[in-house]
Each structure stands twice: as C-alpha cells, then as structure tokens.
Amino acid sequence: MTVHQTAPLAIDPRQPVTQRVFLDGLGVAVPEHILPQDLVKTAAKRILGPRYPEFDRLSQSFLTAGIEKRYSLAPFEWFEEPKDWPERTKAYLAGATALFCDAARNALNDAGLEPHDIDQIVTVSSTGIATPTLEARAFKEMGFRRDVQRVPVFGLGCAGGVSGLSVAARLARANPGSRILMVAVETCTLSFRADRLRKADIIATVLFGDGAAAACLSAPEDPNAVSPGQVLIGEGFEYTWPDTLPIMGWDVDHDGFGVIFDRSIPGFLKENYQSALSAASASLGRTIHEIDRLVCHPGGAKVVEALEETLGFTSGSLDHERAVLSEFGNMSAPTVLFVLQKVLAEEAASEMLMTALGPGFTASFLSLSRQRA
C-alpha cells in the first residue's frame, strides 16, 4: 500500500551525528504451543459457556476477529483449571525469559552482532511483574557484558512496541557510538480469566496470543555511515487523550491481571484518531501524504477497519497488519514489530510511520526512513 512516493532520503550534513539512529536488526519469536482459533472457541465454550449466559452471542467474535491461530506459552489443559497470581507469575517468569532470549538472538543475528556488543537493553513488558527484570534473568544465558545498562519499561500495553523503540532510539542518540537492544515480550494468554464473567475477558480470549520481538539500534559516530537499504529511526511522538483511563488496561486482584477493554475503541478511533495524527504530523514535520507506509498495531479486525476508514484508505490496505493478526493474534507490544518486519521484507517503502494505541489512552508514533540506492 503506497500513499505517496517520496524522493530519496537526504542526509543533512548540518544534522548532529547524535541525531541519526539506525535500525540494524529485527527478530521475532513465539512459544511452541499453537492455538487454532476453532479449537480455542470450542475450549472457551466448554469453560466459559456454562458460566456466562451471553457466551453464545459473543462467541461469534471468534469467527469475525480475523484470526486463524495464535501461540501460547501454555498448552490447552493449563487453562482448564483456575490459576492464582503465583501460578501465573511462575509461568510468566519462565516463559517470558525464554521468549526474550529467542527474540534477542534473532535480532542480534539479523544485525550481525553478539550479545557482548550491546551497551544498553530496553525491556518492554506489561503482562507480568519480574524483579529482577527479564533482561537480568536472561543475562547469563545471553552472555551480556557486566557493564550493560538495563532499562525495563512496564505499563505501555499495546503501544509498547512503538514507544519502546522510541525510548531505545533516544538512548542511542544520547550516546553516539552505542548499540542498543530493545526487546518487547508479552504473555497475554496467561491472563485468561474464567472467574470474572465479563465481556472483556471473552474478547481477550478471542484476541490474545503470546510473542516477543527485538530490535538492534546503533548511533554511529561517522556522519557518513549510511548505505542503501539502511533504516533510520526518526523522532517519536505520543498523544494522550484526557479522561480515558477506563478504555484499556489491567485490573489487578489476588488472581492476577484482568483485562480492561472498552467496546467503544473502534468508534473512539473514528472520532478522535485524526487529532492524534495531526498533532504527530505537526511535531514530526511530516504529513500523511509524505508517508509511503503506515505500520500499525493490529489490535483486532475492527480496529484495523477503523484505522483504514479514518485514514481514508481503501479496505484491505493494511494487508500486513491483517496477515500478522491472522497468524499470531494480538500479542500486545510486539505485534507492530512483526508487522514492521513484513513491511521491510516485502515492500519498498522509504518513508514510514509506526503507530500503536495503548493504555492511557495513548497513541504512539515513530517515524522511519529507508535509504534508497
């Protein structure tokens, strides 16, 4: 999907070298257990159906969500019995650490780097609590240097992939010559709740999957160190609407996280997303007509449709977003990086804008440019 074709990226020699950050590698990972959507629907009917009178009506969402399968840290039988906070946390600590390592290794291999090359690690995760945090738990297995700097980030939800990459880019800009590893890990399926009997929990069962994505960034000191095909990470921007805390997030009780999803999210986007995009465009100095490709977090089929309608795109334009949603479901923060990987591999877009929505309620943006030959 090409909105507008731009001229080749020009490197301004007046621009300070600390303001140029490269995306050197991307990697993704998913756990071993596959959850086909039809089997999830059958299991959900068995577990939730007798307890929730409206299940049959809401179960149509399994068919309209645009999801064929997802991946989970736990097998089907894990979800059959109630789980408390300690059980969920135990599964999170083991599974999220393994996903961290898998995604990080894939990104490092893509960048041609070793773990000891990394100076700073940004870890994004909102589906579990770990202290020591995930990068510390993965430290020995990965072989990071003893002086590596750790920056764990919690609470960004689905916006974490974009905001986390933006945080990593700011760290790189502030430290010319440095190499940054950003890893987003989410274990959404472990939050499955059969006890609350709320619509949001059924929708979460329809949408959620587990996964991780990682990116390697660098800020080279050489102002001419750019070659065709390299991706430069620009500035980030966040737009938060007031009085929107109940739209998305977690409730927390003794059994774990309970999802907060407001049914008005697609409608809210149609009415309000343009204001965020306009503010982002003004801040980043780019209009929608100067963008070859938006790279969006596909929160769900209705969200993707709402984005297309709001942006004036033809239906189906966000094709990679739909493909990722179909194959992996909504993995929260890592999902948009799965989309970015597809866009970079399969499209020739030069000017890109990543965007995702998360708790706050916040729209996060990050500009990317790819150098042409």
XYZ file of N, CA and C in Angstrom, residues 66-280:
645
model
N -10.750 -12.166 12.561
C -9.664 -12.166 11.576
C -8.449 -12.960 12.024
N -8.639 -13.910 12.938
C -7.539 -14.697 13.497
C -7.723 -16.163 13.148
N -6.692 -16.760 12.574
C -6.702 -18.194 12.276
C -6.077 -18.993 13.412
N -4.996 -18.474 13.978
C -4.332 -19.178 15.078
C -3.504 -18.181 15.877
N -3.066 -18.654 17.045
C -2.185 -17.884 17.911
C -1.206 -18.840 18.568
N -0.281 -18.281 19.322
C 0.699 -19.101 20.046
C 0.612 -18.785 21.534
N 0.868 -19.821 22.338
C 0.747 -19.656 23.788
C 1.893 -20.344 24.508
N 2.292 -19.772 25.642
C 3.288 -20.415 26.489
C 2.756 -21.695 27.109
N 1.447 -21.763 27.289
C 0.852 -22.902 27.975
C -0.010 -23.716 27.008
N -0.101 -25.028 27.228
C -0.985 -25.858 26.409
C -2.435 -25.663 26.818
N -3.351 -26.215 26.033
C -4.777 -26.046 26.296
C -5.160 -26.441 27.719
N -4.608 -27.548 28.205
C -5.041 -28.050 29.501
C -4.687 -27.110 30.648
N -3.696 -26.225 30.457
C -3.320 -25.273 31.508
C -4.470 -24.343 31.841
N -5.311 -24.055 30.849
C -6.397 -23.093 31.031
C -7.666 -23.721 31.620
N -7.674 -25.027 31.773
C -8.880 -25.714 32.238
C -9.185 -25.450 33.706
N -8.143 -25.251 34.520
C -8.312 -25.064 35.957
C -7.956 -23.630 36.347
N -8.616 -23.105 37.384
C -8.313 -21.735 37.829
C -6.845 -21.583 38.229
N -6.307 -20.403 37.964
C -4.923 -20.114 38.322
C -4.882 -18.861 39.192
N -3.984 -18.867 40.178
C -3.836 -17.676 41.014
C -2.605 -16.893 40.578
N -2.346 -15.784 41.269
C -1.234 -14.914 40.900
C 0.114 -15.637 40.926
N 0.437 -16.402 41.986
C 1.741 -17.091 41.979
C 1.902 -18.054 40.803
N 0.851 -18.776 40.425
C 0.959 -19.709 39.303
C 1.171 -18.964 37.985
N 0.456 -17.875 37.800
C 0.618 -17.090 36.576
C 2.020 -16.471 36.519
N 2.486 -15.973 37.662
C 3.805 -15.352 37.702
C 4.905 -16.369 37.412
N 4.783 -17.575 37.950
C 5.772 -18.621 37.679
C 5.845 -18.913 36.179
N 4.683 -19.010 35.541
C 4.654 -19.265 34.102
C 5.222 -18.088 33.326
N 4.930 -16.871 33.777
C 5.457 -15.669 33.113
C 6.974 -15.608 33.199
N 7.523 -15.821 34.378
C 8.960 -15.688 34.560
C 9.730 -16.660 33.671
N 9.279 -17.899 33.617
C 9.969 -18.892 32.791
C 9.742 -18.622 31.306
N 8.493 -18.429 30.927
C 8.169 -18.295 29.509
C 8.637 -16.991 28.899
N 8.465 -15.881 29.615
C 8.863 -14.584 29.075
C 10.382 -14.482 28.956
N 11.101 -15.081 29.899
C 12.564 -15.071 29.809
C 13.042 -15.846 28.588
N 12.416 -16.994 28.328
C 12.780 -17.789 27.147
C 12.464 -17.034 25.864
N 11.308 -16.376 25.812
C 10.955 -15.589 24.631
C 11.905 -14.412 24.444
N 12.281 -13.784 25.537
C 13.259 -12.694 25.474
C 14.530 -13.172 24.773
N 15.050 -14.302 25.210
C 16.295 -14.823 24.644
C 16.132 -15.155 23.163
N 15.032 -15.802 22.800
C 14.822 -16.193 21.402
C 14.746 -14.975 20.492
N 13.940 -13.980 20.876
C 13.791 -12.783 20.046
C 15.091 -12.001 19.984
N 15.772 -11.870 21.124
C 17.028 -11.121 21.162
C 18.077 -11.767 20.264
N 18.203 -13.080 20.333
C 19.182 -13.771 19.483
C 18.855 -13.569 18.004
N 17.578 -13.637 17.666
C 17.191 -13.449 16.264
C 17.525 -12.048 15.766
N 17.302 -11.046 16.613
C 17.637 -9.672 16.224
C 19.148 -9.486 16.115
N 19.893 -10.042 17.063
C 21.347 -9.930 17.023
C 21.916 -10.619 15.785
N 21.389 -11.789 15.443
C 21.839 -12.483 14.238
C 21.536 -11.662 12.992
N 20.357 -11.025 12.967
C 19.983 -10.203 11.818
C 20.923 -9.007 11.673
N 21.398 -8.506 12.803
C 22.292 -7.344 12.792
C 23.762 -7.727 12.662
N 24.066 -9.029 12.755
C 25.455 -9.456 12.721
C 26.217 -9.089 13.974
N 25.526 -9.110 15.112
C 26.124 -8.711 16.387
C 26.137 -9.876 17.368
N 26.953 -9.726 18.409
C 26.990 -10.658 19.523
C 26.440 -9.966 20.766
N 25.965 -10.721 21.744
C 25.433 -10.090 22.955
C 26.407 -9.141 23.636
N 27.704 -9.446 23.589
C 28.667 -8.567 24.270
C 28.858 -7.238 23.545
N 28.287 -7.095 22.329
C 28.355 -5.820 21.616
C 27.349 -4.802 22.154
N 26.372 -5.264 22.920
C 25.266 -4.404 23.355
C 25.653 -3.580 24.572
N 25.367 -2.278 24.488
C 25.684 -1.353 25.582
C 24.500 -1.101 26.513
N 23.275 -1.096 25.937
C 22.075 -0.830 26.736
C 20.946 -1.747 26.266
N 20.111 -2.156 27.203
C 18.976 -3.018 26.901
C 17.704 -2.344 27.405
N 16.738 -2.185 26.506
C 15.411 -1.691 26.874
C 14.458 -2.880 26.812
N 13.842 -3.212 27.942
C 12.924 -4.348 28.009
C 11.515 -3.838 28.258
N 10.602 -4.149 27.343
C 9.213 -3.708 27.423
C 8.323 -4.914 27.708
N 7.561 -4.863 28.789
C 6.626 -5.946 29.103
C 5.577 -5.438 30.078
N 4.318 -5.780 29.813
C 3.217 -5.327 30.672
C 2.310 -6.470 31.107
N 2.702 -7.715 30.850
C 1.829 -8.849 31.152
C 2.343 -9.702 32.305
N 3.304 -9.186 33.026
C 3.815 -9.867 34.200
C 4.744 -8.943 34.947
N 5.035 -9.300 36.190
C 5.926 -8.492 37.025
C 7.122 -9.349 37.419
N 8.302 -8.836 37.147
C 9.530 -9.567 37.448
C 10.563 -8.630 38.052
N 11.052 -8.973 39.229
C 12.163 -8.255 39.843
C 13.063 -9.296 40.495
N 14.253 -9.566 39.970
C 14.921 -8.910 38.859
C 14.125 -9.034 37.566
N 14.329 -8.062 36.678
C 13.570 -7.994 35.445
C 14.105 -8.987 34.409
N 13.395 -9.078 33.268
C 13.652 -10.148 32.317
C 15.063 -10.140 31.764
N 15.602 -8.955 31.465
C 16.959 -8.915 30.900
C 18.003 -9.384 31.917
N 17.726 -9.187 33.203
C 18.628 -9.700 34.236
C 18.525 -11.224 34.329
N 17.311 -11.735 34.196
C 17.120 -13.185 34.226
C 17.745 -13.863 33.014
N 17.802 -13.131 31.900
C 18.398 -13.684 30.684
C 19.895 -13.387 30.584
N 20.429 -12.632 31.527
C 21.793 -12.104 31.446
C 22.850 -13.187 31.225
N 22.849 -14.206 32.048
C 23.890 -15.235 31.969
C 23.750 -16.066 30.706
N 22.517 -16.480 30.395
C 22.302 -17.295 29.200
C 22.671 -16.534 27.930
N 22.351 -15.251 27.895
C 22.638 -14.462 26.702
C 24.120 -14.105 26.589
N 24.790 -13.899 27.709
C 26.191 -13.510 27.666
C 26.407 -12.024 27.488
N 25.520 -11.214 28.077
C 25.706 -9.761 28.032
C 26.924 -9.357 28.872
N 27.497 -8.195 28.541
C 28.612 -7.666 29.325
C 28.151 -7.282 30.737
N 29.085 -7.307 31.651
C 28.743 -6.958 33.037
C 28.371 -5.495 33.191
N 28.862 -4.654 32.285
C 28.571 -3.222 32.402
C 27.410 -2.786 31.516
N 26.631 -3.728 30.976
C 25.491 -3.354 30.145
C 24.469 -2.606 31.001
N 23.865 -1.569 30.433
C 22.879 -0.772 31.171
C 21.481 -1.295 30.878
N 20.661 -1.415 31.911
C 19.336 -2.023 31.793
C 18.254 -0.974 32.001
N 17.265 -0.969 31.090
C 16.152 -0.017 31.173
C 14.842 -0.785 31.007
N 14.288 -1.347 32.083
C 12.991 -2.026 31.984
C 11.844 -1.028 31.963
N 10.834 -1.309 31.137
C 9.684 -0.415 30.983
C 8.415 -1.243 31.144
N 7.531 -0.809 32.028
C 6.279 -1.527 32.303
C 5.080 -0.610 32.086
N 3.962 -1.182 31.611
C 2.689 -0.468 31.606
C 2.281 0.164 30.298
N 3.070 0.004 29.226
C 2.730 0.630 27.952
C 1.705 -0.165 27.157
N 1.489 -1.419 27.513
C 0.497 -2.233 26.818
C 0.781 -2.355 25.335
N -0.284 -2.269 24.537
C -0.152 -2.453 23.095
C 0.706 -1.387 22.427
N 0.880 -0.243 23.052
C 1.734 0.812 22.488
C 3.207 0.572 22.755
N 3.534 -0.474 23.500
C 4.901 -0.689 23.947
C 5.910 -0.926 22.847
N 5.494 -1.532 21.726
C 6.434 -1.766 20.644
C 6.936 -0.468 20.033
N 6.016 0.463 19.803
C 6.383 1.755 19.224
C 7.085 2.635 20.255
N 6.494 2.767 21.428
C 7.089 3.622 22.455
C 8.430 3.075 22.928
N 8.541 1.747 23.034
C 9.797 1.146 23.460
C 10.904 1.387 22.450
N 10.585 1.284 21.161
C 11.573 1.558 20.127
C 11.980 3.032 20.146
N 11.022 3.901 20.440
C 11.302 5.327 20.543
C 12.232 5.621 21.725
N 11.988 4.969 22.858
C 12.870 5.129 24.021
C 14.284 4.663 23.684
N 14.387 3.517 23.018
C 15.699 2.987 22.646
C 16.428 3.941 21.701
N 15.685 4.555 20.770
C 16.302 5.490 19.828
C 16.814 6.733 20.555
N 16.065 7.209 21.541
C 16.517 8.376 22.299
C 17.794 8.060 23.083
N 17.868 6.859 23.629
C 19.082 6.452 24.328
C 20.271 6.403 23.370
N 20.036 5.876 22.166
C 21.114 5.803 21.182
C 21.595 7.197 20.781
N 20.643 8.120 20.571
C 21.014 9.484 20.184
C 21.874 10.152 21.256
N 21.568 9.844 22.486
C 22.292 10.474 23.594
C 23.669 9.860 23.807
N 23.932 8.729 23.120
C 25.195 8.018 23.329
C 25.792 7.597 21.985
N 26.371 8.548 21.233
C 26.954 8.205 19.936
C 27.979 7.082 20.069
N 27.931 6.152 19.119
C 28.813 5.002 19.150
C 28.242 3.815 19.891
N 27.060 3.979 20.500
C 26.470 2.905 21.302
C 25.608 1.970 20.465
N 25.361 0.785 21.009
C 24.446 -0.186 20.412
C 23.388 -0.548 21.457
N 22.136 -0.460 21.034
C 21.005 -0.673 21.938
C 20.214 -1.892 21.488
N 19.793 -2.692 22.437
C 18.882 -3.806 22.172
C 17.559 -3.509 22.848
N 16.484 -3.472 22.065
C 15.138 -3.313 22.622
C 14.374 -4.615 22.438
N 13.798 -5.129 23.511
C 13.037 -6.375 23.462
C 11.664 -6.141 24.079
N 10.609 -6.470 23.313
C 9.231 -6.398 23.812
C 8.715 -7.825 23.958
N 8.290 -8.182 25.156
C 7.824 -9.539 25.459
C 6.464 -9.455 26.126
N 5.489 -10.165 25.583
C 4.171 -10.194 26.220
C 3.607 -11.619 26.229
N 3.043 -11.973 27.376
C 2.449 -13.302 27.563
C 0.969 -13.129 27.885
N 0.254 -12.627 26.907
C -1.138 -12.231 27.119
C -2.038 -13.397 27.524
N -1.785 -14.588 26.999
C -2.713 -15.702 27.262
C -2.720 -16.097 28.737
N -1.640 -15.813 29.451
C -1.580 -16.193 30.862
C -2.551 -15.398 31.717
N -3.133 -14.337 31.149
C -4.109 -13.532 31.891
C -5.533 -14.066 31.739
N -5.706 -15.224 31.068
C -7.039 -15.790 30.865
C -7.764 -15.947 32.197
N -9.004 -15.427 32.239
C -9.802 -15.478 33.467
C -11.147 -16.121 33.178
N -11.464 -17.165 33.919
C -12.766 -17.823 33.796
C -13.687 -17.461 34.957
N -13.196 -16.582 35.861
C -13.948 -16.308 37.085
C -14.685 -14.977 37.066
N -14.322 -14.053 36.188
C -14.868 -12.693 36.280
C -16.163 -12.523 35.498
N -16.358 -13.319 34.463
C -17.596 -13.305 33.677
C -17.914 -11.929 33.119
N -16.895 -11.329 32.518
C -17.078 -10.030 31.876
C -16.840 -10.165 30.379
N -17.521 -9.326 29.612
C -17.375 -9.359 28.167
C -15.918 -9.165 27.753
N -15.209 -8.283 28.442
C -13.819 -8.001 28.087
C -12.957 -9.250 28.157
N -13.259 -10.135 29.117
C -12.457 -11.350 29.254
C -12.709 -12.316 28.100
N -13.928 -12.348 27.593
C -14.219 -13.187 26.425
C -13.536 -12.617 25.186
N -13.579 -11.310 25.016
C -12.911 -10.691 23.867
C -11.406 -10.922 23.948
N -10.835 -10.870 25.150
C -9.413 -11.165 25.308
C -9.114 -12.600 24.896
N -10.010 -13.514 25.229
C -9.845 -14.912 24.831
C -9.899 -15.054 23.316
N -10.682 -14.212 22.677
C -10.785 -14.216 21.213
C -9.492 -13.722 20.568
N -8.841 -12.724 21.168
C -7.773 -11.984 20.501
C -6.350 -12.356 20.893
N -6.113 -12.653 22.159
C -4.753 -12.623 22.684
C -3.888 -13.814 22.281
N -2.609 -13.507 22.013
C -1.575 -14.505 21.805
C -0.311 -14.054 22.514
N 0.691 -14.924 22.544
C 1.962 -14.620 23.192
C 3.056 -14.470 22.136
N 4.029 -13.618 22.421
C 5.138 -13.451 21.486
C 6.126 -12.418 21.972
N 7.217 -12.298 21.228
C 8.262 -11.329 21.554
C 8.888 -10.819 20.265
N 9.393 -9.616 20.323
C 10.103 -9.026 19.189
C 11.251 -8.184 19.730
N 12.343 -8.144 18.975
C 13.523 -7.408 19.412
C 14.101 -6.613 18.256
N 14.768 -5.525 18.591
C 15.392 -4.667 17.592
C 16.763 -4.242 18.082
N 17.728 -4.206 17.165
C 19.068 -3.690 17.450
C 19.204 -2.311 16.812
N 19.647 -1.347 17.592
C 19.812 0.024 17.124
C 21.252 0.472 17.351
N 21.711 1.404 16.526
C 23.042 1.957 16.718
C 23.040 3.439 16.370
N 23.992 4.149 16.959
C 24.196 5.570 16.665
C 25.665 5.750 16.302
N 26.037 5.469 15.046
C 27.459 5.531 14.665
C 28.002 6.947 14.725
N 29.259 7.045 15.091
C 29.892 8.350 15.196
C 30.249 8.926 13.832
N 30.428 8.074 12.831
C 30.764 8.525 11.491
C 29.537 9.133 10.825
N 29.539 10.424 10.483
C 28.348 11.058 9.909
C 28.000 10.533 8.522
N 28.924 9.843 7.870
C 28.648 9.310 6.536
C 28.348 7.813 6.563
N 28.179 7.260 7.751
C 27.974 5.816 7.884
C 26.528 5.445 7.590
N 26.133 5.610 6.334
C 24.804 5.211 5.909
C 24.927 4.621 4.517
N 24.212 3.537 4.284
C 24.295 2.857 2.998
C 22.895 2.515 2.520
N 22.727 2.236 1.218
C 21.398 1.917 0.684
C 20.741 0.768 1.438
N 19.450 0.951 1.711
C 18.687 -0.077 2.399
C 18.633 0.086 3.899
N 19.549 0.881 4.462
C 19.513 1.060 5.901
C 18.280 1.850 6.328
N 17.778 1.516 7.497
C 16.602 2.183 8.044
C 17.030 3.118 9.154
N 16.667 4.376 9.013
C 16.951 5.381 10.032
C 15.701 5.596 10.884
N 15.915 5.634 12.182
C 14.817 5.850 13.120
C 14.754 7.328 13.459
N 13.605 7.926 13.190
C 13.428 9.344 13.448
C 12.915 9.621 14.847
N 12.143 10.661 14.947
C 11.616 11.082 16.242
C 10.327 10.327 16.571
N 10.043 10.248 17.844
C 8.796 9.666 18.308
C 7.852 10.729 18.841
N 6.583 10.351 18.971
C 5.574 11.294 19.464
C 4.469 10.497 20.125
N 3.953 10.999 21.238
C 2.837 10.358 21.927
C 1.731 11.371 22.173
N 0.507 10.889 22.028
C -0.670 11.751 22.179
C -1.642 11.045 23.116
N -1.900 11.651 24.266
C -2.781 11.057 25.262
C -4.056 11.874 25.394
N -5.195 11.194 25.315
C -6.488 11.857 25.468
C -6.847 11.908 26.959
N -7.333 13.035 27.450
C -7.705 13.125 28.862
C -8.965 12.321 29.162
N -9.073 11.918 30.406
C -10.280 11.231 30.906
C -10.584 9.960 30.129
N -9.535 9.194 29.770
C -9.731 7.960 29.005
C -9.109 6.756 29.697
N -8.819 6.848 30.981
C -8.186 5.730 31.679
C -8.992 4.432 31.611
N -10.338 4.466 31.614
C -11.091 3.203 31.606
C -11.141 2.505 30.247
N -10.530 3.077 29.198
C -10.655 2.465 27.879
C -9.847 1.183 27.773
N -8.638 1.147 28.340
C -7.768 -0.006 28.163
C -6.805 -0.105 29.332
N -6.530 -1.332 29.766
C -5.563 -1.525 30.838
C -5.778 -2.839 31.554
N -5.320 -2.902 32.810
C -5.482 -4.080 33.656
C -6.207 -3.705 34.945
N -7.098 -4.579 35.386
C -7.477 -4.643 36.789
C -6.537 -5.651 37.438
N -6.183 -5.433 38.691
C -5.280 -6.357 39.378
C -5.941 -6.826 40.665
N -6.026 -8.144 40.852
C -6.547 -8.697 42.098
C -5.698 -9.901 42.490
N -6.136 -10.650 43.485
C -5.298 -11.732 44.017
C -5.105 -12.870 43.026
N -5.945 -12.939 41.984
C -5.794 -13.998 40.985
C -4.965 -13.571 39.782
N -4.647 -12.274 39.677
C -3.811 -11.830 38.570
C -4.374 -10.612 37.881
N -3.982 -10.448 36.611
C -4.470 -9.342 35.797
C -5.848 -9.681 35.236
N -6.703 -8.663 35.170
C -7.983 -8.777 34.486
C -8.067 -7.679 33.445
N -8.328 -8.052 32.209
C -8.230 -7.103 31.112
C -9.327 -6.048 31.169
N -8.991 -4.822 30.765
C -9.952 -3.737 30.579
C -9.977 -3.415 29.094
N -11.101 -3.673 28.444
C -11.330 -3.318 27.051
C -12.653 -2.583 26.970
N -12.648 -1.376 26.476
C -13.905 -0.672 26.267
C -14.413 -0.987 24.868
N -15.683 -1.298 24.748
C -16.236 -1.665 23.445
C -16.236 -0.496 22.466
N -15.968 0.704 22.977
C -16.043 1.886 22.124
C -14.737 2.176 21.395
N -13.718 1.325 21.519
C -12.413 1.638 20.936
C -12.492 1.926 19.444
N -13.108 1.076 18.605
C -13.184 1.414 17.170
C -13.901 2.737 16.917
N -15.012 2.964 17.617
C -15.733 4.222 17.459
C -14.927 5.408 17.938
N -14.200 5.226 19.031
C -13.350 6.300 19.549
C -12.289 6.671 18.524
N -11.721 5.664 17.861
C -10.710 5.934 16.837
C -11.289 6.755 15.695
N -12.471 6.374 15.234
C -13.079 7.083 14.113
C -13.321 8.553 14.444
N -13.635 8.819 15.690
C -13.950 10.189 16.089
C -12.717 10.998 16.491
N -11.655 10.315 16.965
C -10.576 11.051 17.610
C -9.172 10.812 17.058
N -8.983 9.782 16.237
C -7.625 9.439 15.817
C -6.990 10.532 14.967
N -7.796 11.215 14.155
C -7.241 12.264 13.304
C -6.569 13.367 14.119
N -7.103 13.659 15.286
C -6.488 14.694 16.124
C -5.091 14.273 16.560
N -4.932 12.996 16.895
C -3.611 12.497 17.278
C -2.659 12.501 16.095
N -3.143 12.060 14.931
C -2.305 12.021 13.736
C -1.880 13.423 13.320
N -2.788 14.374 13.405
C -2.457 15.760 13.063
C -1.392 16.321 13.998
N -1.539 16.032 15.296
C -0.548 16.501 16.267
C 0.805 15.842 16.020
N 0.786 14.546 15.691
C 2.032 13.841 15.398
C 2.693 14.411 14.152
